[in-house]
């Protein structure tokens, strides 16, 4: 296999993505709306402020071995498709097919649909959109980012790099203000009556953090398009886990320093509730949290649309999916059929009637 292209069955994608984009894919996918609610769930499980902080810290550290494994896979098999490629090369073609099948029908389109709907709902917080308009906006978001990443791949990569940096910035501001105004006695508030304590509390808290760290391996899905993968993939994967662990640990420290763990656990919007205790924010915390969520989840939607279609593209290359989904546009140099079909399914979830857009492209 060439270091500059990946070829199979007459299809080809070029290695056009740099280290920054590989990191942006992992960070941008992982940091989503989940962190806004997971702090409360971890607080309820861990029971005290100190345990919440330790839970996020250890929860991130235990992801390092996983990313080291992905480093080995992505450098030994520098191809698109993640599990589809890895399982096929390991001699498990059925498991390879099953992983891609489940990805298409069960997990990935719903992730795009839920995330785009979340952005539309947060916009409705300011605009008062009706539910019909909210669904139309969600579909428009899917169409917009699909067009961007399909027609202007390099521009899409630059956008992904920008939105990932932009979504980290307000996190840093919120963390900085929270740490400045946090109160030691609030952080040391003991566990609520009946809450777990000791090792049991810590294990429960760590368990509650795991889904917040999901997505750090996203760059591997586009492993065949990352320049110099033997150098860039290890740096990207390790950098991703370090950045996210530091952000989550700092944010949880600020949160439990502003609001007792019991109050965080009882809140439907724990980050907003904690931010309300920062001077100069107060009653504006809800608005700030909504703006922050729009920025963060928009970055996640963009990231998901950018890489997920590569799974079916790889399956088609390997003869496990419809052949047309492996087509690469001669001008755009992207797997346009796979990307169109990926966009059609989550859009279908918002529509009253089925769409036949992608199926019309099948052989």
Short mmCIF file of C-alpha atoms in Angstrom, two decimals, residues 11-278:
data_model
loop_
_atom_site.label_atom_id
_atom_site.label_comp_id
_atom_site.label_asym_id
_atom_site.label_seq_id
_atom_site.Cartn_x
_atom_site.Cartn_y
_atom_site.Cartn_z
CA UNK A 11 -11.07 3.42 -5.77
CA UNK A 12 -8.65 5.84 -4.23
CA UNK A 13 -8.51 8.41 -1.43
CA UNK A 14 -5.46 10.60 -0.97
CA UNK A 15 -3.62 11.36 2.24
CA UNK A 16 -4.52 15.03 2.60
CA UNK A 17 -5.11 15.43 6.35
CA UNK A 18 -2.42 16.60 8.75
CA UNK A 19 -1.71 16.10 12.44
CA UNK A 20 -3.92 19.01 13.50
CA UNK A 21 -6.96 17.52 11.79
CA UNK A 22 -6.29 14.09 13.33
CA UNK A 23 -6.28 15.66 16.80
CA UNK A 24 -9.34 17.78 15.97
CA UNK A 25 -11.27 14.66 14.96
CA UNK A 26 -10.65 12.98 18.30
CA UNK A 27 -11.13 16.02 20.51
CA UNK A 28 -14.03 17.41 18.47
CA UNK A 29 -15.93 14.12 18.51
CA UNK A 30 -15.39 13.31 22.18
CA UNK A 31 -16.23 16.70 23.67
CA UNK A 32 -19.95 16.97 23.05
CA UNK A 33 -23.13 17.74 24.94
CA UNK A 34 -22.56 14.72 27.19
CA UNK A 35 -20.18 16.51 29.52
CA UNK A 36 -22.95 18.97 30.42
CA UNK A 37 -24.96 16.19 32.06
CA UNK A 38 -22.27 13.65 32.96
CA UNK A 39 -20.86 15.86 35.72
CA UNK A 40 -24.19 15.52 37.54
CA UNK A 41 -24.34 11.77 36.95
CA UNK A 42 -20.79 11.29 38.19
CA UNK A 43 -21.57 13.44 41.25
CA UNK A 44 -24.58 11.24 42.01
CA UNK A 45 -22.49 8.09 41.66
CA UNK A 46 -19.33 9.29 43.43
CA UNK A 47 -21.14 11.14 46.21
CA UNK A 48 -18.54 13.82 47.06
CA UNK A 49 -16.56 16.53 45.32
CA UNK A 50 -13.14 14.91 45.76
CA UNK A 51 -14.43 11.62 44.36
CA UNK A 52 -15.93 13.41 41.36
CA UNK A 53 -12.54 14.92 40.50
CA UNK A 54 -10.72 11.61 40.99
CA UNK A 55 -13.34 9.82 38.90
CA UNK A 56 -12.77 12.05 35.87
CA UNK A 57 -9.00 11.95 36.30
CA UNK A 58 -8.78 8.17 36.61
CA UNK A 59 -11.49 7.72 33.98
CA UNK A 60 -9.26 9.56 31.52
CA UNK A 61 -6.05 7.81 32.57
CA UNK A 62 -7.52 4.36 32.02
CA UNK A 63 -8.27 5.37 28.44
CA UNK A 64 -4.54 5.68 27.71
CA UNK A 65 -4.02 1.90 27.21
CA UNK A 66 -6.96 1.87 24.79
CA UNK A 67 -5.45 4.67 22.73
CA UNK A 68 -2.06 2.94 22.79
CA UNK A 69 -3.74 -0.10 21.25
CA UNK A 70 -5.33 2.10 18.59
CA UNK A 71 -1.88 3.55 17.97
CA UNK A 72 -0.57 0.07 17.21
CA UNK A 73 -3.53 -0.75 14.95
CA UNK A 74 -3.51 2.55 13.06
CA UNK A 75 0.21 2.42 12.30
CA UNK A 76 0.23 -1.26 11.35
CA UNK A 77 -2.97 -0.91 9.26
CA UNK A 78 -3.05 2.75 8.10
CA UNK A 79 -6.37 2.47 6.30
CA UNK A 80 -9.85 3.98 6.55
CA UNK A 81 -12.61 2.07 8.33
CA UNK A 82 -11.38 1.43 11.89
CA UNK A 83 -12.82 -1.96 13.00
CA UNK A 84 -13.84 -2.84 9.45
CA UNK A 85 -10.20 -2.73 8.35
CA UNK A 86 -8.68 -4.13 11.55
CA UNK A 87 -11.02 -7.15 11.83
CA UNK A 88 -10.73 -7.95 8.14
CA UNK A 89 -6.92 -7.94 8.30
CA UNK A 90 -7.08 -10.10 11.43
CA UNK A 91 -8.97 -12.78 9.52
CA UNK A 92 -12.44 -12.07 10.88
CA UNK A 93 -14.43 -11.00 7.77
CA UNK A 94 -17.84 -11.67 9.32
CA UNK A 95 -17.02 -9.59 12.40
CA UNK A 96 -15.69 -6.90 10.08
CA UNK A 97 -18.98 -6.87 8.19
CA UNK A 98 -21.02 -6.97 11.41
CA UNK A 99 -19.16 -3.99 12.91
CA UNK A 100 -19.88 -1.89 9.82
CA UNK A 101 -23.48 -3.07 9.60
CA UNK A 102 -24.16 -2.15 13.23
CA UNK A 103 -22.40 1.16 12.76
CA UNK A 104 -24.66 2.12 9.86
CA UNK A 105 -27.99 0.89 11.18
CA UNK A 106 -27.69 1.21 14.96
CA UNK A 107 -25.22 3.82 16.18
CA UNK A 108 -23.72 6.40 13.84
CA UNK A 109 -26.79 7.87 12.06
CA UNK A 110 -28.63 8.21 15.37
CA UNK A 111 -25.60 10.04 16.79
CA UNK A 112 -25.70 12.53 13.94
CA UNK A 113 -29.48 12.90 14.25
CA UNK A 114 -29.43 13.43 18.02
CA UNK A 115 -26.52 15.88 17.88
CA UNK A 116 -27.98 17.98 15.05
CA UNK A 117 -31.32 18.01 16.85
CA UNK A 118 -29.58 19.16 20.03
CA UNK A 119 -28.05 22.10 18.16
CA UNK A 120 -31.44 23.01 16.70
CA UNK A 121 -33.10 22.80 20.12
CA UNK A 122 -30.46 25.03 21.69
CA UNK A 123 -31.02 27.53 18.87
CA UNK A 124 -34.74 27.35 19.66
CA UNK A 125 -33.86 28.47 23.19
CA UNK A 126 -33.15 31.88 21.66
CA UNK A 127 -35.50 31.89 18.67
CA UNK A 128 -38.59 30.10 19.90
CA UNK A 129 -38.68 27.80 16.85
CA UNK A 130 -41.61 25.39 16.65
CA UNK A 131 -40.83 21.67 16.69
CA UNK A 132 -41.35 21.44 12.92
CA UNK A 133 -38.86 24.25 12.34
CA UNK A 134 -36.44 22.63 14.80
CA UNK A 135 -36.51 19.42 12.75
CA UNK A 136 -36.01 21.35 9.53
CA UNK A 137 -33.02 23.18 11.03
CA UNK A 138 -31.55 19.86 12.17
CA UNK A 139 -31.81 18.47 8.64
CA UNK A 140 -30.30 21.68 7.24
CA UNK A 141 -27.33 21.28 9.59
CA UNK A 142 -26.75 17.74 8.31
CA UNK A 143 -26.98 18.87 4.68
CA UNK A 144 -24.66 21.83 5.27
CA UNK A 145 -21.84 19.84 6.85
CA UNK A 146 -22.22 16.95 4.42
CA UNK A 147 -21.83 19.37 1.51
CA UNK A 148 -18.83 21.04 3.15
CA UNK A 149 -16.92 17.83 3.88
CA UNK A 150 -17.93 16.18 0.60
CA UNK A 151 -17.27 19.01 -1.86
CA UNK A 152 -14.51 20.95 -0.07
CA UNK A 153 -12.63 18.36 1.96
CA UNK A 154 -9.59 20.49 2.73
CA UNK A 155 -11.79 23.47 3.65
CA UNK A 156 -13.83 21.10 5.81
CA UNK A 157 -10.66 19.96 7.57
CA UNK A 158 -9.69 23.58 8.25
CA UNK A 159 -13.19 24.25 9.58
CA UNK A 160 -12.93 21.20 11.85
CA UNK A 161 -9.61 22.42 13.20
CA UNK A 162 -11.09 25.87 13.85
CA UNK A 163 -14.34 24.75 15.49
CA UNK A 164 -12.44 22.33 17.75
CA UNK A 165 -10.13 25.09 18.97
CA UNK A 166 -13.10 27.45 19.26
CA UNK A 167 -15.10 24.97 21.36
CA UNK A 168 -12.16 24.44 23.73
CA UNK A 169 -11.76 28.20 24.31
CA UNK A 170 -15.05 28.79 26.18
CA UNK A 171 -14.32 25.66 28.18
CA UNK A 172 -11.05 27.22 29.27
CA UNK A 173 -12.76 30.51 30.16
CA UNK A 174 -15.43 28.72 32.20
CA UNK A 175 -12.80 26.59 33.92
CA UNK A 176 -10.61 29.61 34.67
CA UNK A 177 -13.45 31.62 36.19
CA UNK A 178 -14.75 28.61 38.08
CA UNK A 179 -11.37 27.78 39.60
CA UNK A 180 -10.87 31.44 40.59
CA UNK A 181 -14.21 31.65 42.43
CA UNK A 182 -14.38 28.10 43.76
CA UNK A 183 -14.67 27.51 47.51
CA UNK A 184 -12.68 24.85 49.31
CA UNK A 185 -15.45 24.05 51.76
CA UNK A 186 -17.83 23.34 48.89
CA UNK A 187 -15.41 20.87 47.33
CA UNK A 188 -14.90 19.11 50.65
CA UNK A 189 -18.61 18.74 51.35
CA UNK A 190 -19.07 15.13 52.51
CA UNK A 191 -21.13 12.63 50.59
CA UNK A 192 -24.89 12.87 50.93
CA UNK A 193 -26.62 10.53 53.35
CA UNK A 194 -26.86 7.07 51.81
CA UNK A 195 -24.37 7.82 49.03
CA UNK A 196 -21.54 5.35 48.44
CA UNK A 197 -18.19 6.12 50.05
CA UNK A 198 -14.58 5.00 49.68
CA UNK A 199 -13.56 2.64 46.89
CA UNK A 200 -17.17 1.82 46.06
CA UNK A 201 -17.89 5.50 45.41
CA UNK A 202 -14.76 5.90 43.31
CA UNK A 203 -15.53 2.87 41.16
CA UNK A 204 -19.11 4.05 40.67
CA UNK A 205 -17.88 7.50 39.67
CA UNK A 206 -15.30 6.14 37.21
CA UNK A 207 -17.96 3.94 35.64
CA UNK A 208 -20.18 6.99 35.13
CA UNK A 209 -17.42 8.85 33.27
CA UNK A 210 -16.70 6.24 30.60
CA UNK A 211 -19.26 7.35 28.00
CA UNK A 212 -17.97 10.93 28.25
CA UNK A 213 -14.62 9.71 26.94
CA UNK A 214 -16.03 7.81 23.97
CA UNK A 215 -14.86 8.97 20.52
CA UNK A 216 -11.15 9.51 21.06
CA UNK A 217 -10.31 6.92 18.40
CA UNK A 218 -12.19 8.81 15.66
CA UNK A 219 -9.07 9.70 13.67
CA UNK A 220 -8.55 5.97 13.03
CA UNK A 221 -11.70 5.91 10.88
CA UNK A 222 -9.84 8.17 8.43
CA UNK A 223 -6.49 6.45 8.94
CA UNK A 224 -6.03 6.05 5.20
CA UNK A 225 -6.21 9.81 4.67
CA UNK A 226 -3.85 10.98 7.42
CA UNK A 227 -0.41 12.07 6.20
CA UNK A 228 2.57 10.15 7.58
CA UNK A 229 0.43 7.90 9.80
CA UNK A 230 3.36 6.22 11.55
CA UNK A 231 4.25 9.59 13.05
CA UNK A 232 0.97 11.49 13.19
CA UNK A 233 -1.44 8.81 14.46
CA UNK A 234 0.45 8.07 17.72
CA UNK A 235 0.86 11.80 18.44
CA UNK A 236 -2.81 12.49 17.66
CA UNK A 237 -4.22 9.64 19.76
CA UNK A 238 -2.09 10.34 22.83
CA UNK A 239 -2.60 14.11 22.55
CA UNK A 240 -6.35 13.57 22.37
CA UNK A 241 -6.59 11.57 25.58
CA UNK A 242 -4.33 14.03 27.44
CA UNK A 243 -6.25 17.13 26.30
CA UNK A 244 -9.66 15.68 27.10
CA UNK A 245 -8.61 14.27 30.48
CA UNK A 246 -7.18 17.64 31.53
CA UNK A 247 -10.29 19.52 30.35
CA UNK A 248 -12.75 17.17 32.04
CA UNK A 249 -10.77 17.02 35.28
CA UNK A 250 -10.44 20.81 35.42
CA UNK A 251 -14.12 21.34 34.60
CA UNK A 252 -15.24 18.87 37.27
CA UNK A 253 -12.92 20.56 39.78
CA UNK A 254 -14.47 23.94 39.03
CA UNK A 255 -17.99 22.50 39.18
CA UNK A 256 -17.62 20.83 42.60
CA UNK A 257 -15.82 23.94 43.89
CA UNK A 258 -18.82 26.08 42.98
CA UNK A 259 -21.68 23.75 43.91
CA UNK A 260 -21.85 20.78 46.31
CA UNK A 261 -21.88 17.35 44.69
CA UNK A 262 -25.38 16.64 45.98
CA UNK A 263 -26.72 19.76 44.24
CA UNK A 264 -24.89 18.90 41.02
CA UNK A 265 -26.45 15.43 41.08
CA UNK A 266 -29.92 16.89 41.60
CA UNK A 267 -29.66 19.36 38.69
CA UNK A 268 -30.75 18.68 35.11
CA UNK A 269 -28.13 21.23 33.96
CA UNK A 270 -25.26 20.83 36.45
CA UNK A 271 -22.73 22.97 34.57
CA UNK A 272 -25.19 25.84 34.25
CA UNK A 273 -26.14 25.44 37.91
CA UNK A 274 -22.48 25.60 38.95
CA UNK A 275 -21.77 28.57 36.66
CA UNK A 276 -24.65 30.46 38.27
CA UNK A 277 -22.47 30.78 41.37
CA UNK A 278 -19.80 32.74 39.47
#
